Structures are given as structure tokens and as C-alpha cells.
Short mmCIF file of C-alpha atoms in Angstrom, two decimals:
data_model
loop_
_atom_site.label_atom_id
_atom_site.label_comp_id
_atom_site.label_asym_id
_atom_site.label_seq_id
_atom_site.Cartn_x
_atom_site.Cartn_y
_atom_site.Cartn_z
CA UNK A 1 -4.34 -9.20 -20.19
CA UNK A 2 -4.02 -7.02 -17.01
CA UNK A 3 -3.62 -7.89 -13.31
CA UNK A 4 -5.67 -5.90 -10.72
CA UNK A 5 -5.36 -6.08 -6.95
CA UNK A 6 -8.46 -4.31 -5.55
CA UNK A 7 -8.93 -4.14 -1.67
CA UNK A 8 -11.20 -2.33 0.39
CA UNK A 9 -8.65 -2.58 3.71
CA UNK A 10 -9.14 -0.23 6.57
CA UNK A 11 -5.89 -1.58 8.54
CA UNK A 12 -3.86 -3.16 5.63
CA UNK A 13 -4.60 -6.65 6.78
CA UNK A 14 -7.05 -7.59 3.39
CA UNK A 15 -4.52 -5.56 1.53
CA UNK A 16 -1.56 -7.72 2.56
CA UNK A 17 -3.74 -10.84 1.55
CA UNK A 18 -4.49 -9.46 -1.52
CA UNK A 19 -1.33 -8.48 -2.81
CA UNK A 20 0.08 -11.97 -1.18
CA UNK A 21 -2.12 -13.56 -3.99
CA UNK A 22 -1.87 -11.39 -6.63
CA UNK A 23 2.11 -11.33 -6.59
CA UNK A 24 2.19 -15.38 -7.09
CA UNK A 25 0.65 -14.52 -10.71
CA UNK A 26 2.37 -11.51 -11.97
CA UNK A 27 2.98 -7.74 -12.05
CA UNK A 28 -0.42 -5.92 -10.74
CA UNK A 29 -2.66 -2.85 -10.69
CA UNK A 30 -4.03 -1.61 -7.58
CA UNK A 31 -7.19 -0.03 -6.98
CA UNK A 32 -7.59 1.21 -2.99
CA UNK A 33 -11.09 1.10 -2.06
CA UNK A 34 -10.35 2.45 1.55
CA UNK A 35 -9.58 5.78 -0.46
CA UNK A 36 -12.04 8.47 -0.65
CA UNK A 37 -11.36 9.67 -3.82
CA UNK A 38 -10.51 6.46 -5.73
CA UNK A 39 -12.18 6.22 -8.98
CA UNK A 40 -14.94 3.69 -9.50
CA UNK A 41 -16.23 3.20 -13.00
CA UNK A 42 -13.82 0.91 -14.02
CA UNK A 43 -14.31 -1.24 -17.02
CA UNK A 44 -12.77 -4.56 -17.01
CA UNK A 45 -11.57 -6.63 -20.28
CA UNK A 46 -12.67 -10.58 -20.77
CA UNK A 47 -8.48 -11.28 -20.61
CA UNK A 48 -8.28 -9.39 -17.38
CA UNK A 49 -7.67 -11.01 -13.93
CA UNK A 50 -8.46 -9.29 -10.48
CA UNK A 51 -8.18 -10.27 -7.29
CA UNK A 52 -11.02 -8.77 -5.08
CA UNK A 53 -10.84 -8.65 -1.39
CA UNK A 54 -12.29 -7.61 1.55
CA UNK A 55 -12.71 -7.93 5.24
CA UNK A 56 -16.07 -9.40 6.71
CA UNK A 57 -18.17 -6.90 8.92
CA UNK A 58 -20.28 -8.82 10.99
CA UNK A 59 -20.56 -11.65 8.45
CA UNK A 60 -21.35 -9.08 5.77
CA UNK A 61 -19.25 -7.25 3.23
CA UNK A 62 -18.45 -3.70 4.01
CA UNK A 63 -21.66 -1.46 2.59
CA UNK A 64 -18.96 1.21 1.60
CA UNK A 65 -17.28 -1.07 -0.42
CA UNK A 66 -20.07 -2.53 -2.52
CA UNK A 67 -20.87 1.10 -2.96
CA UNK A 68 -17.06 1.88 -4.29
CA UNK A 69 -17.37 -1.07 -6.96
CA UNK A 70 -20.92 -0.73 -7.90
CA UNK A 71 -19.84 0.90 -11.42
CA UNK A 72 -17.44 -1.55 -11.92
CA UNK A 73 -18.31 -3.58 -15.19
CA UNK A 74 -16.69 -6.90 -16.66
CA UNK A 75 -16.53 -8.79 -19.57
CA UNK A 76 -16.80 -12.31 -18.36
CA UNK A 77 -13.93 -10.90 -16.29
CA UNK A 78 -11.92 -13.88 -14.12
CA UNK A 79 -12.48 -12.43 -10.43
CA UNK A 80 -10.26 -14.11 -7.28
CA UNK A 81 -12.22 -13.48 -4.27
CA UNK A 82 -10.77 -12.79 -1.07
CA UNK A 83 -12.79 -12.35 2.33
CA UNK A 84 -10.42 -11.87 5.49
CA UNK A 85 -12.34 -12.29 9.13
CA UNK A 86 -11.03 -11.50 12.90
CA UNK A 87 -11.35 -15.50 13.39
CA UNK A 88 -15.04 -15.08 14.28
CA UNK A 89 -16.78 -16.17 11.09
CA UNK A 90 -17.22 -14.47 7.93
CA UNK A 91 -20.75 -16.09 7.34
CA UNK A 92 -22.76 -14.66 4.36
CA UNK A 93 -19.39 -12.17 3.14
CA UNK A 94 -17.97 -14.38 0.30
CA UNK A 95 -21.64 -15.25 -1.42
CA UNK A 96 -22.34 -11.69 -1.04
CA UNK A 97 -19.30 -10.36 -2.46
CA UNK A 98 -19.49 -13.13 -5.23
CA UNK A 99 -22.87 -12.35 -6.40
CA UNK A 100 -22.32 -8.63 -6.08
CA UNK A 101 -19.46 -9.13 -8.73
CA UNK A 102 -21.29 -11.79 -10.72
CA UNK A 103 -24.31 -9.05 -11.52
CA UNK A 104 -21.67 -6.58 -13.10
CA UNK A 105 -20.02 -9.19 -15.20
CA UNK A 106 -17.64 -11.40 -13.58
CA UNK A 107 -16.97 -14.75 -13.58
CA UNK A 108 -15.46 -15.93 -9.89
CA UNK A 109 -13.00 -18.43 -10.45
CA UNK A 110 -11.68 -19.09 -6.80
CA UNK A 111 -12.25 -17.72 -3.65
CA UNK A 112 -9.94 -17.75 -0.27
CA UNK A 113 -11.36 -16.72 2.97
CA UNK A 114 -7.87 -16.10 5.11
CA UNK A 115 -7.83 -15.16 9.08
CA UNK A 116 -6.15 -11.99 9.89
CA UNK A 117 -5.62 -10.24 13.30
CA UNK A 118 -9.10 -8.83 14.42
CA UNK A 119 -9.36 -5.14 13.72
CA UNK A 120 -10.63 -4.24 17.16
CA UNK A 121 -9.76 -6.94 19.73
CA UNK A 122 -6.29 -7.34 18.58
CA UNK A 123 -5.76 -10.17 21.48
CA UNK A 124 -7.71 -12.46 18.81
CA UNK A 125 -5.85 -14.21 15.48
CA UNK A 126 -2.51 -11.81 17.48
CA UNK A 127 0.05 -11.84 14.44
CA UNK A 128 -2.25 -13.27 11.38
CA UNK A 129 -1.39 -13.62 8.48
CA UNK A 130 2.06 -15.47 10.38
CA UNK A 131 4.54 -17.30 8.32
CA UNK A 132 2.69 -20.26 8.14
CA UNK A 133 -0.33 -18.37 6.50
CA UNK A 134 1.56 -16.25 3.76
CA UNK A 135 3.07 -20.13 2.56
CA UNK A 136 -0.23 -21.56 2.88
CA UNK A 137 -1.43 -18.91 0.87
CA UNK A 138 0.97 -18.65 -1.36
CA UNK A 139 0.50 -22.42 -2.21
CA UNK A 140 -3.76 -21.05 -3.28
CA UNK A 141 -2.68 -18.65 -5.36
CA UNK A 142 -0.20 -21.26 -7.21
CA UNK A 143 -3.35 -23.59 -7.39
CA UNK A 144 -5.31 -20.59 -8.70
CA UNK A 145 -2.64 -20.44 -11.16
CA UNK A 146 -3.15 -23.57 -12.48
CA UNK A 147 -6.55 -23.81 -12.53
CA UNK A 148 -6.26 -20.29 -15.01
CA UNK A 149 -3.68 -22.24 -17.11
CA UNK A 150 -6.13 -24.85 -17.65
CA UNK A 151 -9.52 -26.30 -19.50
CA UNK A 152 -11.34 -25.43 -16.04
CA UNK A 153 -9.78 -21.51 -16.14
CA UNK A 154 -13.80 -20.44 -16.41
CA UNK A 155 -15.34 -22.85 -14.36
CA UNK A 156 -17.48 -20.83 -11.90
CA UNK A 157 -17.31 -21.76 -7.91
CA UNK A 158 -20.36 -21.97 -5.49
CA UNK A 159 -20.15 -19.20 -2.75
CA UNK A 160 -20.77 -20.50 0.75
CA UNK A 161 -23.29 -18.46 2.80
CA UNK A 162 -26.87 -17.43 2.75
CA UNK A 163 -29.44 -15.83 1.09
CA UNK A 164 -31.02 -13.55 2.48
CA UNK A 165 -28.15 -12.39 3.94
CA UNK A 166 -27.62 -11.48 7.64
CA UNK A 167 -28.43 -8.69 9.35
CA UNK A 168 -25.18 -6.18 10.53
CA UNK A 169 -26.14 -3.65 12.73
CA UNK A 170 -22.64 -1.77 13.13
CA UNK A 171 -20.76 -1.69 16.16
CA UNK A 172 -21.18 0.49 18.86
CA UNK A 173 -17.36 1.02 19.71
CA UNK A 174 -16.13 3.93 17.68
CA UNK A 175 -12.22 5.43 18.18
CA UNK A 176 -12.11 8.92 19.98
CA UNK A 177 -8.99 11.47 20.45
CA UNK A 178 -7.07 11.31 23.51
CA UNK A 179 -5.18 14.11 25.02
CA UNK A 180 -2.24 13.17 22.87
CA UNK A 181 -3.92 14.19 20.15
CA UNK A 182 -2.25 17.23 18.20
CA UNK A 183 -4.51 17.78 15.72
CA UNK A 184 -2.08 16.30 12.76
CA UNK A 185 -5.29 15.52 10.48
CA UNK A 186 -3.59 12.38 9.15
CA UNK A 187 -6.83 10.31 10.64
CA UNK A 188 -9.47 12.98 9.31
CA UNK A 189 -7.44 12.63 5.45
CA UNK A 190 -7.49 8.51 5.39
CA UNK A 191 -10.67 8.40 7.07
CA UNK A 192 -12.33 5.77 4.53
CA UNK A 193 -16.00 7.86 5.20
CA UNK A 194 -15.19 11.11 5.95
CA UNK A 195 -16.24 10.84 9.60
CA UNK A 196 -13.34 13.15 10.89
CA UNK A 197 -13.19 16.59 11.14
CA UNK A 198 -10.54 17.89 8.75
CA UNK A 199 -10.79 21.44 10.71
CA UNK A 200 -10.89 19.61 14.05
CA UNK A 201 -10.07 15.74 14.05
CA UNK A 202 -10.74 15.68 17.37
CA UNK A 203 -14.40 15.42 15.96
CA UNK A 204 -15.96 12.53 14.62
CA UNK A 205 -19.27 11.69 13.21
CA UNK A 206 -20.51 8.59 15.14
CA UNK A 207 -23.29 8.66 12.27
CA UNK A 208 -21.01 7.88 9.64
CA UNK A 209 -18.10 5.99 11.15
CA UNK A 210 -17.99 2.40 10.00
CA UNK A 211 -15.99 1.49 13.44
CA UNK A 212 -13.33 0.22 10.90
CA UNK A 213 -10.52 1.08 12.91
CA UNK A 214 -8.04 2.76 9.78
CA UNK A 215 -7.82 6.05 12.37
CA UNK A 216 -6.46 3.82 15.41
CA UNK A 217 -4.15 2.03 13.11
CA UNK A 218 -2.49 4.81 11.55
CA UNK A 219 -2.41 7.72 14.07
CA UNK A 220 1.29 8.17 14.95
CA UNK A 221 1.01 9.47 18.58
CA UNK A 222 -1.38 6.38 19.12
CA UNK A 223 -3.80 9.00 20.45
CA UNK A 224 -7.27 7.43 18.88
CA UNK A 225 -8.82 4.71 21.39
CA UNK A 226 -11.97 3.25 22.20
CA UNK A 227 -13.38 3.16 25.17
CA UNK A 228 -11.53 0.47 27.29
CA UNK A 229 -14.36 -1.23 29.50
CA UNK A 230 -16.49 -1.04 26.29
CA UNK A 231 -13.86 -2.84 24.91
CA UNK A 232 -13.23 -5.14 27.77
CA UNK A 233 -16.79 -6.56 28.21
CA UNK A 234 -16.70 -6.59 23.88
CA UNK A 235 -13.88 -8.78 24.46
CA UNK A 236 -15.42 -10.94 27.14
CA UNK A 237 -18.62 -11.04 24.78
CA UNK A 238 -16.53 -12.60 21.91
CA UNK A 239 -14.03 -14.71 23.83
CA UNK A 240 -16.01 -18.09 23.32
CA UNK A 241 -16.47 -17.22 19.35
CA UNK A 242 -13.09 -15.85 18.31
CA UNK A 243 -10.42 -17.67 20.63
CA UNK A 244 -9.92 -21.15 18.67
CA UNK A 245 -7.86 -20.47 15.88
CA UNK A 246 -9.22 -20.79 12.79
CA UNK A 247 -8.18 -21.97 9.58
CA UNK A 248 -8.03 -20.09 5.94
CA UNK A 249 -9.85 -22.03 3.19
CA UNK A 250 -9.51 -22.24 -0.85
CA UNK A 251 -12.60 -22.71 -2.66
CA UNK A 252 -11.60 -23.84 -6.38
#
């Protein structure tokens, strides 16, 4: 039996979840969907455990990441799912994700949806996962546990959501180089889609920029920004939606 962590994660925040999980049951493989170059065809064993997560885009799961597992094949494989959301909603994500994995072969045993600091207005969820999240979700992944270590360990959940699933039309704000940009190239070599420039990263492809903020997050001269009164009325826009907190959920 084998442990796998698997994470599409942009700016670590479904990673962190992930791994949160994942460490409660044992020593783990990781698989980084956020990489470019990250193999895909993996082939999972009936014994094997992995804990899949993402973040929800717009109440839908990331198309890049369905795209980076779409080889991936199972045996009856026991899947964990994990959807993390900016404390908006994550809406049709989890039944998405779950019957995404349930075509190639998996059998989703649990499922926890967990609020993390939004990606782009950081003023919402400030600080999530806290401490009282990682014990909170610490205590799933022990009640995972013992759901595997018992006569439920296949028993299949229900994913919330619906079908059809809802439309996502991207998001208009996409990070652009300041002048304190110096042309490192760390953003244009993590870029998750290739939308920067390796021979100028002051160049990015609004075309194929996701808007999924890995750039911003990791740029050491803080030098990548979006547009602040784009931002500010975005902000405004969301306030009513994404200001009371929200709480992360275990589906078992």
C-alpha cells in the first residue's frame, strides 16, 4: 500500500491542506500538479490511498488540473478529496472533482472542503488555515482513518453540488510586472501554464493565464500586482459573499 498527496496548488494553500491530511495517516508521495512538467499517467494500485486536492475556481475545479490527472487510472483506488475555497463557496468543485476521479477508477471515501485565505483578495479568510483549522482538520483525517480501518473503508460518499455544472468564465484580473521587476524568471519557470515569458517575464499571455495568482505569491521583489482599483471594486463586488467566515466540512 502507498500514500499519495496530489495537489494542484497555485499559492501552497491546497498543498498545506493536503499534506495536513495526508501526514495524520502515514509517510506520503507527492505528485505537484501546479508543475509543468509533472508526469501524468500514473497508475494507481487497489491498496493505494491518495489524497486529492484542489482549490475551487469559481465553484469549478481548475480545467488545468483535470487536464494534469486525466491519465490517471485506479484500481478501485481509495481517493480523499479535498476542495479548498476563498470563503465564497466552492459550489459544484467537490462533485466535479469526485466524478472526474470516479470515471478513471476510484472509489472516494471522504471528502473535506477546508477555507483557506482567498488567492486574490487576501483581506478575505486573512490567515486560513489558523490553528484552529489545522486541529479541526487534523481531527478529519483521524476520522478518515478510522473509517479506512473499518467494515465501511469502501463505502462510497455522495458529492454535494450540481449537475450540469456551473459556468466559470475566468477572471478578468491578471498579475502584471512592476518597475521592480528585474527580470529574475522565477515567475515565468513556476508559471503553472506557461503564460510568462521565459525571455522576457515582463510578458504575459492574458490568453492563457488562469489568474491563479502562483506569480504574485512567489516573486521575491513583490514586483507582480494587479491592477489596484480593479481590485478594489473586485473587492467591493465580493464583500457581501466572502466576509462571514465560513466553516470547513467532512463528508464521510
Amino acid at each position: 500500500m502507498s500514500l499519495y498527496a496530489v495537489y494542484f496548488s497555485p499559492t501552497y494553500s491546497t498543498e498545506k491542506i493536503v499534506k495536513l491530511i495526508a501526514n495524520e495517516m502515514g509517510d506520503y508521495n507527492e505528485i505537484d500538479l501546479s508543475k509543468r512538467n509533472e508526469e501524468s499517467n500514473y497508475i494507481f494500485d487497489e491498496n493505494d490511498i491518495c489524497v486529492i486536492g484542489v482549490p475551487s475556481y469559481g465553484g469549478r475545479v481548475p480545467s488545468i488540473a483535470l487536464d494534469r490527472m486525466k491519465d490517471f487510472r485506479g484500481s478501485n483506488t481509495s481517493a480523499i478529496l479535498v476542495v479548498s475555497y476563498g470563503n465564497r463557496a466552492y459550489e459544484d468543485t467537490l462533485r466535479e472533482l469526485g466524478e472526474f476521479l470516479q470515471d478513471r477508477g476510484f472509489n472516494c471515501i471522504a471528502a473535506v472542503t477546508a477555507v483557506t485565505e482567498h488567492s486574490i483578495m487576501r483581506q478575505f479568510a486573512s490567515g486560513r488555515p489558523n490553528e484552529k483549522d489545522k486541529r479541526e482538520l487534523k481531527g478529519f483525517a483521524e476520522d478518515i482513518l478510522k473509517k479506512i480501518n473499518s467494515s465501511r473503508k469502501n463505502e462510497r460518499i455522495e458529492f454535494v453540488g450540481n449537475y450540469p455544472y456551473r459556468e466559470y468564465k475566468g477572471v478578468a484580473l491578471k498579475p502584471k510586472a512592476g518597475k521592480l521587476c528585474n527580470e529574475c524568471g522565477i515567475c515565468a519557470k513556476e508559471c503553472p501554464t506557461g503564460a510568462i515569458s521565459l525571455e522576457n517575464p515582463k510578458n504575459t499571455n492574458s490568453t492563457q493565464c488562469i489568474s491563479c495568482m502562483r506569480c504574485i505569491s512567489i516573486c521575491p521583489d513583490k514586483a507582480r500586482k494587479l491592477n489596484p482599483l480593479l481590485l478594489k471594486l473586485a473587492s467591493i463586488k465580493m464583500k457581501s459573499e466572502c466576509e462571514k467566515e465560513k466553516s470547513n466540512e467532512l463528508f464521510i
